[in-house]
Short mmCIF file of N, CA, C and O in Angstrom, two decimals:
data_model
loop_
_atom_site.label_atom_id
_atom_site.label_comp_id
_atom_site.label_asym_id
_atom_site.label_seq_id
_atom_site.Cartn_x
_atom_site.Cartn_y
_atom_site.Cartn_z
N ALA A 1 -65.55 -82.87 -27.22
CA ALA A 1 -64.83 -83.78 -28.10
C ALA A 1 -63.32 -83.58 -28.00
O ALA A 1 -62.57 -84.50 -28.22
N SER A 2 -62.86 -82.35 -27.64
CA SER A 2 -61.42 -82.12 -27.55
C SER A 2 -60.81 -82.87 -26.37
O SER A 2 -59.61 -83.10 -26.34
N ASP A 3 -61.62 -83.25 -25.35
CA ASP A 3 -61.12 -84.01 -24.22
C ASP A 3 -60.86 -85.47 -24.58
O ASP A 3 -60.19 -86.17 -23.84
N VAL A 4 -61.37 -85.92 -25.71
CA VAL A 4 -61.20 -87.30 -26.14
C VAL A 4 -59.76 -87.55 -26.60
O VAL A 4 -59.23 -88.63 -26.42
N TYR A 5 -59.11 -86.52 -27.15
CA TYR A 5 -57.77 -86.66 -27.69
C TYR A 5 -56.79 -85.81 -26.90
O TYR A 5 -57.09 -84.70 -26.49
N LYS A 6 -55.60 -86.36 -26.70
CA LYS A 6 -54.51 -85.63 -26.06
C LYS A 6 -53.42 -85.39 -27.11
O LYS A 6 -53.07 -86.29 -27.86
N ARG A 7 -52.91 -84.17 -27.11
CA ARG A 7 -51.85 -83.80 -28.05
C ARG A 7 -50.61 -83.45 -27.26
O ARG A 7 -50.68 -82.75 -26.26
N GLN A 8 -49.46 -83.95 -27.73
CA GLN A 8 -48.21 -83.68 -27.05
C GLN A 8 -47.12 -83.46 -28.09
O GLN A 8 -46.98 -84.26 -29.03
N THR A 9 -46.35 -82.39 -27.93
CA THR A 9 -45.21 -82.14 -28.81
C THR A 9 -44.02 -82.94 -28.29
O THR A 9 -43.67 -82.85 -27.11
N LEU A 10 -43.41 -83.73 -29.18
CA LEU A 10 -42.28 -84.58 -28.79
C LEU A 10 -40.94 -83.91 -29.08
O LEU A 10 -39.93 -84.25 -28.48
N GLY A 11 -40.93 -82.99 -30.03
CA GLY A 11 -39.68 -82.34 -30.41
C GLY A 11 -39.84 -81.68 -31.76
O GLY A 11 -40.96 -81.43 -32.22
N THR A 12 -38.71 -81.42 -32.38
CA THR A 12 -38.72 -80.76 -33.69
C THR A 12 -37.75 -81.45 -34.63
O THR A 12 -36.83 -82.14 -34.20
N VAL A 13 -37.96 -81.24 -35.91
CA VAL A 13 -37.04 -81.68 -36.96
C VAL A 13 -36.56 -80.41 -37.65
O VAL A 13 -37.36 -79.59 -38.09
N GLU A 14 -35.24 -80.25 -37.71
CA GLU A 14 -34.65 -79.06 -38.32
C GLU A 14 -34.40 -79.29 -39.81
O GLU A 14 -33.92 -80.35 -40.21
N PHE A 15 -34.75 -78.30 -40.61
CA PHE A 15 -34.55 -78.34 -42.05
C PHE A 15 -33.54 -77.27 -42.44
O PHE A 15 -33.43 -76.24 -41.79
N GLU A 16 -32.81 -77.52 -43.53
CA GLU A 16 -31.79 -76.59 -43.99
C GLU A 16 -31.81 -76.50 -45.52
O GLU A 16 -32.15 -77.46 -46.20
N LEU A 17 -31.42 -75.36 -46.03
CA LEU A 17 -31.31 -75.11 -47.47
C LEU A 17 -30.00 -75.71 -47.95
O LEU A 17 -28.92 -75.26 -47.55
N LEU A 18 -30.07 -76.76 -48.80
CA LEU A 18 -28.89 -77.52 -49.19
C LEU A 18 -28.76 -77.68 -50.70
O LEU A 18 -29.75 -77.62 -51.43
N VAL A 19 -27.51 -77.94 -51.12
CA VAL A 19 -27.19 -78.07 -52.53
C VAL A 19 -25.88 -78.86 -52.65
O VAL A 19 -25.12 -78.96 -51.69
N SER A 20 -25.63 -79.40 -53.83
CA SER A 20 -24.35 -80.06 -54.08
C SER A 20 -23.23 -79.02 -54.05
O SER A 20 -23.41 -77.90 -54.52
N PRO A 21 -22.06 -79.37 -53.51
CA PRO A 21 -20.93 -78.42 -53.51
C PRO A 21 -20.49 -78.02 -54.92
O PRO A 21 -19.87 -76.98 -55.10
N LYS A 22 -20.86 -78.80 -55.93
CA LYS A 22 -20.50 -78.49 -57.32
C LYS A 22 -21.53 -77.58 -58.00
O LYS A 22 -21.31 -77.10 -59.10
N HIS A 23 -22.65 -77.36 -57.35
CA HIS A 23 -23.72 -76.54 -57.92
C HIS A 23 -23.31 -75.06 -57.89
O HIS A 23 -22.61 -74.63 -56.97
N PRO A 24 -23.72 -74.27 -58.89
CA PRO A 24 -23.37 -72.84 -58.91
C PRO A 24 -23.76 -72.08 -57.65
O PRO A 24 -23.05 -71.16 -57.23
N LEU A 25 -24.86 -72.46 -56.99
CA LEU A 25 -25.26 -71.77 -55.76
C LEU A 25 -24.27 -71.98 -54.62
O LEU A 25 -24.21 -71.17 -53.69
N ALA A 26 -23.50 -73.04 -54.67
CA ALA A 26 -22.53 -73.33 -53.61
C ALA A 26 -21.22 -72.57 -53.82
O ALA A 26 -20.41 -72.48 -52.90
N GLN A 27 -21.04 -71.99 -54.99
CA GLN A 27 -19.76 -71.39 -55.34
C GLN A 27 -19.56 -69.97 -54.80
O GLN A 27 -18.44 -69.51 -54.70
N THR A 28 -20.65 -69.28 -54.48
CA THR A 28 -20.53 -67.90 -54.02
C THR A 28 -21.70 -67.55 -53.11
O THR A 28 -22.76 -68.18 -53.20
N ASP A 29 -21.51 -66.57 -52.25
CA ASP A 29 -22.61 -66.10 -51.39
C ASP A 29 -23.71 -65.49 -52.25
O ASP A 29 -23.42 -64.69 -53.15
N SER A 30 -24.93 -65.88 -51.98
CA SER A 30 -26.08 -65.30 -52.68
C SER A 30 -26.54 -64.07 -51.89
O SER A 30 -26.93 -64.20 -50.73
N PRO A 31 -26.47 -62.90 -52.50
CA PRO A 31 -26.80 -61.68 -51.77
C PRO A 31 -28.30 -61.47 -51.56
O PRO A 31 -28.69 -60.69 -50.71
N HIS A 32 -29.12 -62.15 -52.33
CA HIS A 32 -30.56 -61.91 -52.26
C HIS A 32 -31.31 -63.22 -52.52
O HIS A 32 -30.85 -64.07 -53.28
N ILE A 33 -32.48 -63.36 -51.92
CA ILE A 33 -33.29 -64.58 -52.07
C ILE A 33 -33.66 -64.83 -53.53
O ILE A 33 -33.85 -65.98 -53.94
N ASP A 34 -33.74 -63.79 -54.32
CA ASP A 34 -34.08 -63.96 -55.74
C ASP A 34 -33.03 -64.78 -56.49
O ASP A 34 -33.31 -65.30 -57.57
N MET A 35 -31.83 -64.92 -55.95
CA MET A 35 -30.79 -65.74 -56.59
C MET A 35 -31.25 -67.21 -56.68
O MET A 35 -30.89 -67.92 -57.60
N LEU A 36 -32.07 -67.62 -55.72
CA LEU A 36 -32.58 -68.99 -55.74
C LEU A 36 -33.49 -69.22 -56.94
O LEU A 36 -33.57 -70.33 -57.47
N LYS A 37 -34.16 -68.18 -57.38
CA LYS A 37 -35.09 -68.29 -58.51
C LYS A 37 -34.37 -68.59 -59.82
O LYS A 37 -34.99 -69.02 -60.78
N LEU A 38 -33.08 -68.36 -59.85
CA LEU A 38 -32.31 -68.61 -61.07
C LEU A 38 -31.91 -70.07 -61.22
O LEU A 38 -31.31 -70.45 -62.23
N HIS A 39 -32.24 -70.88 -60.21
CA HIS A 39 -31.82 -72.28 -60.22
C HIS A 39 -32.98 -73.20 -59.88
O HIS A 39 -33.91 -72.82 -59.18
N ARG A 40 -32.90 -74.43 -60.36
CA ARG A 40 -33.96 -75.41 -60.14
C ARG A 40 -34.13 -75.70 -58.65
O ARG A 40 -33.18 -75.90 -57.92
N GLN A 41 -35.39 -75.76 -58.25
CA GLN A 41 -35.74 -76.09 -56.87
C GLN A 41 -36.29 -77.51 -56.83
O GLN A 41 -37.08 -77.90 -57.68
N LEU A 42 -35.88 -78.26 -55.83
CA LEU A 42 -36.36 -79.62 -55.62
C LEU A 42 -37.32 -79.58 -54.44
O LEU A 42 -36.94 -79.17 -53.34
N VAL A 43 -38.58 -79.98 -54.67
CA VAL A 43 -39.65 -79.78 -53.69
C VAL A 43 -40.32 -81.10 -53.33
O VAL A 43 -40.57 -81.94 -54.19
N ILE A 44 -40.64 -81.23 -52.05
CA ILE A 44 -41.41 -82.39 -51.58
C ILE A 44 -42.88 -82.16 -51.87
O ILE A 44 -43.41 -81.09 -51.60
N SER A 45 -43.52 -83.11 -52.49
CA SER A 45 -44.97 -83.04 -52.71
C SER A 45 -45.43 -84.40 -53.21
O SER A 45 -44.65 -85.21 -53.68
N SER A 46 -46.71 -84.62 -53.08
CA SER A 46 -47.30 -85.84 -53.61
C SER A 46 -48.55 -85.46 -54.38
O SER A 46 -49.04 -84.33 -54.27
N LYS A 47 -49.04 -86.39 -55.13
CA LYS A 47 -50.23 -86.12 -55.94
C LYS A 47 -51.37 -85.66 -55.04
O LYS A 47 -51.71 -86.32 -54.06
N GLY A 48 -51.89 -84.51 -55.35
CA GLY A 48 -53.02 -83.98 -54.60
C GLY A 48 -52.65 -83.27 -53.32
O GLY A 48 -53.52 -82.83 -52.58
N SER A 49 -51.34 -83.15 -53.02
CA SER A 49 -50.96 -82.47 -51.77
C SER A 49 -51.17 -80.97 -51.89
O SER A 49 -51.02 -80.39 -52.96
N LYS A 50 -51.52 -80.36 -50.77
CA LYS A 50 -51.73 -78.92 -50.74
C LYS A 50 -50.40 -78.22 -50.55
O LYS A 50 -49.49 -78.74 -49.92
N THR A 51 -50.32 -77.01 -51.07
CA THR A 51 -49.10 -76.22 -50.92
C THR A 51 -49.02 -75.65 -49.52
O THR A 51 -49.97 -75.06 -49.01
N THR A 52 -47.88 -75.87 -48.88
CA THR A 52 -47.60 -75.29 -47.58
C THR A 52 -46.28 -74.55 -47.67
O THR A 52 -45.64 -74.56 -48.73
N TRP A 53 -45.84 -73.96 -46.57
CA TRP A 53 -44.60 -73.18 -46.62
C TRP A 53 -43.42 -74.03 -47.07
O TRP A 53 -42.61 -73.61 -47.87
N PHE A 54 -43.32 -75.28 -46.57
CA PHE A 54 -42.14 -76.07 -46.86
C PHE A 54 -42.13 -76.70 -48.25
O PHE A 54 -41.11 -77.20 -48.69
N ASN A 55 -43.24 -76.69 -48.97
CA ASN A 55 -43.21 -77.20 -50.34
C ASN A 55 -43.64 -76.13 -51.35
O ASN A 55 -44.01 -76.45 -52.46
N GLN A 56 -43.52 -74.90 -50.93
CA GLN A 56 -43.86 -73.78 -51.81
C GLN A 56 -42.75 -73.58 -52.84
O GLN A 56 -41.57 -73.66 -52.52
N ALA A 57 -43.15 -73.32 -54.08
CA ALA A 57 -42.19 -73.08 -55.14
C ALA A 57 -41.68 -71.65 -55.06
O ALA A 57 -42.46 -70.71 -55.01
N HIS A 58 -40.35 -71.51 -55.01
CA HIS A 58 -39.72 -70.19 -55.03
C HIS A 58 -39.09 -69.94 -56.39
O HIS A 58 -38.78 -68.81 -56.72
N SER A 59 -38.88 -70.98 -57.15
CA SER A 59 -38.24 -70.90 -58.46
C SER A 59 -39.25 -71.25 -59.54
O SER A 59 -40.16 -72.05 -59.30
N PRO A 60 -39.11 -70.69 -60.74
CA PRO A 60 -39.99 -71.11 -61.83
C PRO A 60 -39.67 -72.51 -62.36
O PRO A 60 -40.48 -73.13 -63.02
N ASP A 61 -38.48 -73.00 -62.04
CA ASP A 61 -38.05 -74.34 -62.47
C ASP A 61 -38.07 -75.26 -61.25
O ASP A 61 -37.19 -75.18 -60.39
N VAL A 62 -39.10 -76.11 -61.15
CA VAL A 62 -39.30 -76.94 -59.97
C VAL A 62 -39.44 -78.40 -60.37
O VAL A 62 -40.16 -78.73 -61.31
N TRP A 63 -38.73 -79.26 -59.65
CA TRP A 63 -38.93 -80.69 -59.76
C TRP A 63 -39.54 -81.17 -58.45
O TRP A 63 -39.11 -80.75 -57.38
N HIS A 64 -40.52 -82.07 -58.54
CA HIS A 64 -41.21 -82.58 -57.36
C HIS A 64 -40.81 -84.03 -57.10
O HIS A 64 -40.59 -84.80 -58.04
N ALA A 65 -40.75 -84.39 -55.84
CA ALA A 65 -40.52 -85.77 -55.43
C ALA A 65 -41.45 -86.05 -54.25
O ALA A 65 -41.81 -85.15 -53.51
N ASP A 66 -41.84 -87.31 -54.10
CA ASP A 66 -42.80 -87.64 -53.05
C ASP A 66 -42.14 -88.09 -51.74
O ASP A 66 -42.83 -88.47 -50.81
N ASN A 67 -40.79 -88.05 -51.66
CA ASN A 67 -40.13 -88.34 -50.39
C ASN A 67 -38.78 -87.65 -50.33
O ASN A 67 -38.19 -87.30 -51.33
N TYR A 68 -38.31 -87.46 -49.10
CA TYR A 68 -37.08 -86.71 -48.89
C TYR A 68 -35.83 -87.47 -49.34
O TYR A 68 -34.83 -86.85 -49.66
N TYR A 69 -35.88 -88.78 -49.38
CA TYR A 69 -34.72 -89.55 -49.84
C TYR A 69 -34.45 -89.29 -51.32
O TYR A 69 -33.29 -89.22 -51.74
N VAL A 70 -35.50 -89.15 -52.11
CA VAL A 70 -35.33 -88.82 -53.54
C VAL A 70 -34.76 -87.41 -53.67
O VAL A 70 -33.83 -87.17 -54.44
N LEU A 71 -35.29 -86.46 -52.88
CA LEU A 71 -34.75 -85.09 -52.91
C LEU A 71 -33.27 -85.08 -52.54
O LEU A 71 -32.48 -84.37 -53.15
N LEU A 72 -32.91 -85.87 -51.54
CA LEU A 72 -31.52 -85.97 -51.11
C LEU A 72 -30.62 -86.41 -52.26
O LEU A 72 -29.59 -85.79 -52.54
N GLU A 73 -31.02 -87.47 -52.95
CA GLU A 73 -30.21 -87.98 -54.06
C GLU A 73 -30.16 -86.99 -55.23
O GLU A 73 -29.12 -86.82 -55.86
N LEU A 74 -31.28 -86.35 -55.53
CA LEU A 74 -31.30 -85.35 -56.61
C LEU A 74 -30.38 -84.17 -56.28
O LEU A 74 -29.63 -83.70 -57.13
N ALA A 75 -30.42 -83.71 -55.04
CA ALA A 75 -29.56 -82.59 -54.63
C ALA A 75 -28.09 -83.00 -54.66
O ALA A 75 -27.25 -82.25 -55.16
N LYS A 76 -27.77 -84.18 -54.14
CA LYS A 76 -26.38 -84.66 -54.17
C LYS A 76 -25.86 -84.76 -55.59
O LYS A 76 -24.67 -84.54 -55.84
N SER A 77 -26.74 -85.09 -56.53
CA SER A 77 -26.35 -85.23 -57.93
C SER A 77 -26.28 -83.90 -58.66
O SER A 77 -25.98 -83.86 -59.85
N GLY A 78 -26.61 -82.80 -57.97
CA GLY A 78 -26.45 -81.47 -58.57
C GLY A 78 -27.63 -80.97 -59.36
O GLY A 78 -27.51 -80.01 -60.11
N PHE A 79 -28.80 -81.60 -59.21
CA PHE A 79 -29.96 -81.20 -60.01
C PHE A 79 -30.65 -79.94 -59.51
O PHE A 79 -31.53 -79.41 -60.19
N GLY A 80 -30.33 -79.47 -58.30
CA GLY A 80 -30.96 -78.26 -57.79
C GLY A 80 -30.78 -78.10 -56.30
O GLY A 80 -30.06 -78.87 -55.66
N TRP A 81 -31.44 -77.10 -55.75
CA TRP A 81 -31.39 -76.82 -54.31
C TRP A 81 -32.69 -77.27 -53.66
O TRP A 81 -33.72 -77.36 -54.30
N THR A 82 -32.63 -77.55 -52.36
CA THR A 82 -33.80 -78.07 -51.66
C THR A 82 -33.71 -77.80 -50.16
O THR A 82 -32.64 -77.50 -49.64
N LEU A 83 -34.83 -77.90 -49.50
CA LEU A 83 -34.90 -77.90 -48.03
C LEU A 83 -35.00 -79.36 -47.59
O LEU A 83 -35.91 -80.07 -48.01
N LEU A 84 -34.03 -79.80 -46.78
CA LEU A 84 -34.02 -81.19 -46.32
C LEU A 84 -33.93 -81.25 -44.80
O LEU A 84 -33.31 -80.39 -44.18
N PRO A 85 -34.52 -82.30 -44.22
CA PRO A 85 -34.32 -82.52 -42.79
C PRO A 85 -32.84 -82.79 -42.53
O PRO A 85 -32.22 -83.61 -43.21
N LEU A 86 -32.27 -82.09 -41.56
CA LEU A 86 -30.83 -82.23 -41.29
C LEU A 86 -30.42 -83.64 -40.90
O LEU A 86 -29.33 -84.09 -41.25
N HIS A 87 -31.30 -84.36 -40.20
CA HIS A 87 -30.92 -85.72 -39.79
C HIS A 87 -30.76 -86.64 -41.00
O HIS A 87 -29.96 -87.56 -40.98
N LEU A 88 -31.49 -86.37 -42.09
CA LEU A 88 -31.32 -87.17 -43.32
C LEU A 88 -30.09 -86.75 -44.10
O LEU A 88 -29.47 -87.56 -44.79
N ALA A 89 -29.73 -85.48 -44.00
CA ALA A 89 -28.62 -84.94 -44.79
C ALA A 89 -27.29 -84.99 -44.06
O ALA A 89 -26.25 -84.69 -44.65
N LYS A 90 -27.29 -85.38 -42.79
CA LYS A 90 -26.08 -85.34 -41.96
C LYS A 90 -24.90 -86.07 -42.61
O LYS A 90 -23.80 -85.54 -42.71
N GLU A 91 -25.14 -87.29 -43.06
CA GLU A 91 -24.06 -88.09 -43.66
C GLU A 91 -23.52 -87.43 -44.93
O GLU A 91 -22.31 -87.37 -45.15
N ALA A 92 -24.42 -86.89 -45.76
CA ALA A 92 -24.00 -86.23 -46.99
C ALA A 92 -23.23 -84.94 -46.70
O ALA A 92 -22.27 -84.61 -47.40
N LEU A 93 -23.62 -84.22 -45.66
CA LEU A 93 -22.89 -83.01 -45.27
C LEU A 93 -21.49 -83.36 -44.78
O LEU A 93 -20.52 -82.70 -45.14
N GLU A 94 -21.39 -84.42 -43.99
CA GLU A 94 -20.08 -84.86 -43.49
C GLU A 94 -19.19 -85.37 -44.61
O GLU A 94 -17.97 -85.20 -44.57
N ALA A 95 -19.78 -86.00 -45.62
CA ALA A 95 -19.01 -86.52 -46.76
C ALA A 95 -18.77 -85.46 -47.83
O ALA A 95 -18.15 -85.74 -48.86
N ASN A 96 -19.27 -84.26 -47.60
CA ASN A 96 -19.14 -83.14 -48.53
C ASN A 96 -19.78 -83.43 -49.89
O ASN A 96 -19.31 -82.96 -50.92
N THR A 97 -20.85 -84.22 -49.89
CA THR A 97 -21.63 -84.41 -51.12
C THR A 97 -22.83 -83.48 -51.12
O THR A 97 -23.54 -83.39 -52.13
N LEU A 98 -23.07 -82.80 -50.00
CA LEU A 98 -24.05 -81.71 -49.89
C LEU A 98 -23.43 -80.62 -49.04
O LEU A 98 -22.56 -80.90 -48.21
N CYS A 99 -23.89 -79.39 -49.24
CA CYS A 99 -23.45 -78.28 -48.39
C CYS A 99 -24.61 -77.30 -48.22
O CYS A 99 -25.58 -77.33 -48.98
N ARG A 100 -24.51 -76.47 -47.20
CA ARG A 100 -25.50 -75.42 -47.00
C ARG A 100 -25.29 -74.36 -48.08
O ARG A 100 -24.15 -74.08 -48.46
N VAL A 101 -26.38 -73.80 -48.57
CA VAL A 101 -26.27 -72.73 -49.57
C VAL A 101 -25.77 -71.49 -48.84
O VAL A 101 -26.40 -71.03 -47.88
N PRO A 102 -24.60 -70.97 -49.26
CA PRO A 102 -24.09 -69.77 -48.59
C PRO A 102 -24.94 -68.56 -48.99
O PRO A 102 -25.03 -68.22 -50.17
N VAL A 103 -25.56 -67.94 -48.01
CA VAL A 103 -26.46 -66.83 -48.28
C VAL A 103 -26.13 -65.64 -47.39
O VAL A 103 -25.60 -65.80 -46.29
N GLN A 104 -26.43 -64.45 -47.90
CA GLN A 104 -26.27 -63.22 -47.12
C GLN A 104 -27.62 -62.75 -46.59
O GLN A 104 -27.67 -61.89 -45.73
N PHE A 105 -28.71 -63.31 -47.10
CA PHE A 105 -30.04 -62.94 -46.64
C PHE A 105 -30.48 -63.88 -45.53
O PHE A 105 -29.76 -64.80 -45.16
N GLU A 106 -31.65 -63.64 -44.99
CA GLU A 106 -32.17 -64.46 -43.90
C GLU A 106 -32.24 -65.92 -44.31
O GLU A 106 -32.72 -66.27 -45.39
N GLN A 107 -31.76 -66.80 -43.44
CA GLN A 107 -31.73 -68.23 -43.72
C GLN A 107 -33.15 -68.78 -43.90
O GLN A 107 -34.06 -68.38 -43.19
N LEU A 108 -33.32 -69.68 -44.86
CA LEU A 108 -34.63 -70.27 -45.12
C LEU A 108 -34.88 -71.54 -44.33
O LEU A 108 -35.93 -72.13 -44.45
N GLY A 109 -33.92 -71.98 -43.56
CA GLY A 109 -34.13 -73.19 -42.77
C GLY A 109 -35.28 -73.00 -41.79
O GLY A 109 -35.66 -71.89 -41.45
N TRP A 110 -35.83 -74.10 -41.34
CA TRP A 110 -36.96 -74.02 -40.41
C TRP A 110 -37.03 -75.28 -39.59
O TRP A 110 -36.32 -76.24 -39.84
N GLN A 111 -37.91 -75.25 -38.60
CA GLN A 111 -38.12 -76.41 -37.75
C GLN A 111 -39.59 -76.81 -37.83
O GLN A 111 -40.46 -75.96 -37.81
N ALA A 112 -39.81 -78.11 -37.91
CA ALA A 112 -41.17 -78.64 -37.92
C ALA A 112 -41.42 -79.37 -36.61
O ALA A 112 -40.58 -80.15 -36.17
N ASN A 113 -42.53 -79.07 -35.98
CA ASN A 113 -42.90 -79.77 -34.75
C ASN A 113 -43.30 -81.20 -35.06
O ASN A 113 -43.92 -81.47 -36.09
N VAL A 114 -42.95 -82.11 -34.16
CA VAL A 114 -43.40 -83.49 -34.24
C VAL A 114 -44.33 -83.70 -33.05
O VAL A 114 -43.92 -83.60 -31.90
N ASP A 115 -45.59 -83.93 -33.34
CA ASP A 115 -46.62 -84.07 -32.32
C ASP A 115 -47.23 -85.46 -32.36
O ASP A 115 -47.25 -86.12 -33.39
N VAL A 116 -47.72 -85.88 -31.20
CA VAL A 116 -48.50 -87.12 -31.09
C VAL A 116 -49.90 -86.71 -30.67
O VAL A 116 -50.08 -85.93 -29.74
N ILE A 117 -50.88 -87.21 -31.39
CA ILE A 117 -52.28 -87.00 -31.03
C ILE A 117 -52.87 -88.38 -30.79
O ILE A 117 -52.82 -89.24 -31.67
N GLN A 118 -53.39 -88.58 -29.61
CA GLN A 118 -53.85 -89.91 -29.24
C GLN A 118 -55.15 -89.82 -28.46
O GLN A 118 -55.36 -88.90 -27.66
N GLU A 119 -56.00 -90.80 -28.68
CA GLU A 119 -57.24 -90.88 -27.94
C GLU A 119 -56.92 -91.12 -26.46
O GLU A 119 -56.13 -92.00 -26.11
N SER A 120 -57.51 -90.31 -25.60
CA SER A 120 -57.22 -90.37 -24.16
C SER A 120 -57.43 -91.75 -23.57
O SER A 120 -56.63 -92.20 -22.73
N SER A 121 -58.45 -92.44 -23.98
CA SER A 121 -58.75 -93.76 -23.39
C SER A 121 -57.74 -94.83 -23.81
O SER A 121 -57.68 -95.89 -23.21
N MET A 122 -56.92 -94.54 -24.81
CA MET A 122 -55.95 -95.53 -25.31
C MET A 122 -54.55 -95.32 -24.75
O MET A 122 -53.63 -96.06 -25.08
N ILE A 123 -54.35 -94.31 -23.92
CA ILE A 123 -53.02 -94.02 -23.39
C ILE A 123 -52.68 -95.06 -22.32
O ILE A 123 -53.44 -95.31 -21.40
N SER A 124 -51.49 -95.68 -22.49
CA SER A 124 -51.04 -96.72 -21.56
C SER A 124 -49.57 -96.49 -21.24
O SER A 124 -48.94 -95.57 -21.76
N GLU A 125 -49.02 -97.34 -20.40
CA GLU A 125 -47.60 -97.26 -20.06
C GLU A 125 -46.73 -97.45 -21.31
O GLU A 125 -45.70 -96.80 -21.47
N ALA A 126 -47.14 -98.34 -22.20
CA ALA A 126 -46.40 -98.55 -23.45
C ALA A 126 -46.38 -97.27 -24.28
O ALA A 126 -45.36 -96.93 -24.89
N ASN A 127 -47.50 -96.55 -24.32
CA ASN A 127 -47.55 -95.28 -25.06
C ASN A 127 -46.58 -94.26 -24.46
O ASN A 127 -45.89 -93.54 -25.20
N HIS A 128 -46.53 -94.19 -23.12
CA HIS A 128 -45.61 -93.27 -22.46
C HIS A 128 -44.16 -93.62 -22.79
O HIS A 128 -43.35 -92.74 -23.06
N THR A 129 -43.85 -94.91 -22.79
CA THR A 129 -42.51 -95.37 -23.11
C THR A 129 -42.15 -95.05 -24.55
O THR A 129 -41.05 -94.55 -24.84
N LEU A 130 -43.07 -95.30 -25.47
CA LEU A 130 -42.82 -95.00 -26.88
C LEU A 130 -42.60 -93.51 -27.09
O LEU A 130 -41.68 -93.11 -27.81
N ARG A 131 -43.40 -92.67 -26.47
CA ARG A 131 -43.23 -91.22 -26.61
C ARG A 131 -41.88 -90.78 -26.04
O ARG A 131 -41.21 -89.92 -26.60
N ALA A 132 -41.46 -91.37 -24.92
CA ALA A 132 -40.15 -91.03 -24.34
C ALA A 132 -39.02 -91.42 -25.29
O ALA A 132 -38.06 -90.67 -25.48
N LEU A 133 -39.13 -92.59 -25.92
CA LEU A 133 -38.12 -93.03 -26.89
C LEU A 133 -38.08 -92.11 -28.11
O LEU A 133 -37.01 -91.75 -28.60
N LEU A 134 -39.24 -91.73 -28.61
CA LEU A 134 -39.31 -90.82 -29.76
C LEU A 134 -38.74 -89.45 -29.40
O LEU A 134 -38.02 -88.84 -30.20
N ARG A 135 -39.03 -88.97 -28.19
CA ARG A 135 -38.51 -87.69 -27.74
C ARG A 135 -36.98 -87.72 -27.72
O ARG A 135 -36.32 -86.79 -28.20
N ARG A 136 -36.40 -88.81 -27.20
CA ARG A 136 -34.94 -88.95 -27.17
C ARG A 136 -34.35 -89.01 -28.59
O ARG A 136 -33.32 -88.42 -28.86
N LEU A 137 -35.02 -89.73 -29.47
CA LEU A 137 -34.56 -89.84 -30.86
C LEU A 137 -34.54 -88.46 -31.53
O LEU A 137 -33.61 -88.13 -32.26
N LEU A 138 -35.53 -87.65 -31.27
CA LEU A 138 -35.61 -86.32 -31.88
C LEU A 138 -34.58 -85.35 -31.30
O LEU A 138 -34.26 -84.35 -31.93
N GLN A 139 -34.03 -85.65 -30.14
CA GLN A 139 -33.02 -84.78 -29.53
C GLN A 139 -31.62 -85.09 -30.01
O GLN A 139 -30.68 -84.37 -29.71
N GLN A 140 -31.43 -86.17 -30.75
CA GLN A 140 -30.10 -86.55 -31.23
C GLN A 140 -29.65 -85.69 -32.38
O GLN A 140 -30.32 -85.21 -33.17
#
């Protein structure tokens, strides 16, 4: 059955620990990860979603949103800290409405693989072209 489907990694999406520049976490280097627990965390999740590393609660004060655009707006408005895909936060970082949380401990940013899983019998030239376009998009 594993020969029926082909899996291919197209690239990665980089995530970063971000906060509003006006938020207390942006004002000074945090010497320890426990400093994050003192502030509200904004987490991606949906009804019935399972907890994974990227939506795990590190703070006792957590707000949930079902998409990254809502998390982006909440973070820009100063409601808490969050892990966001850098490509979504790029404009806000350039406009200084978001910044990386200055930390002295190991960075919490991470990369998520973007994979395509497709039935082998359905692979065509159009599929190859689409995967090439997606691969280029992920490299930007």
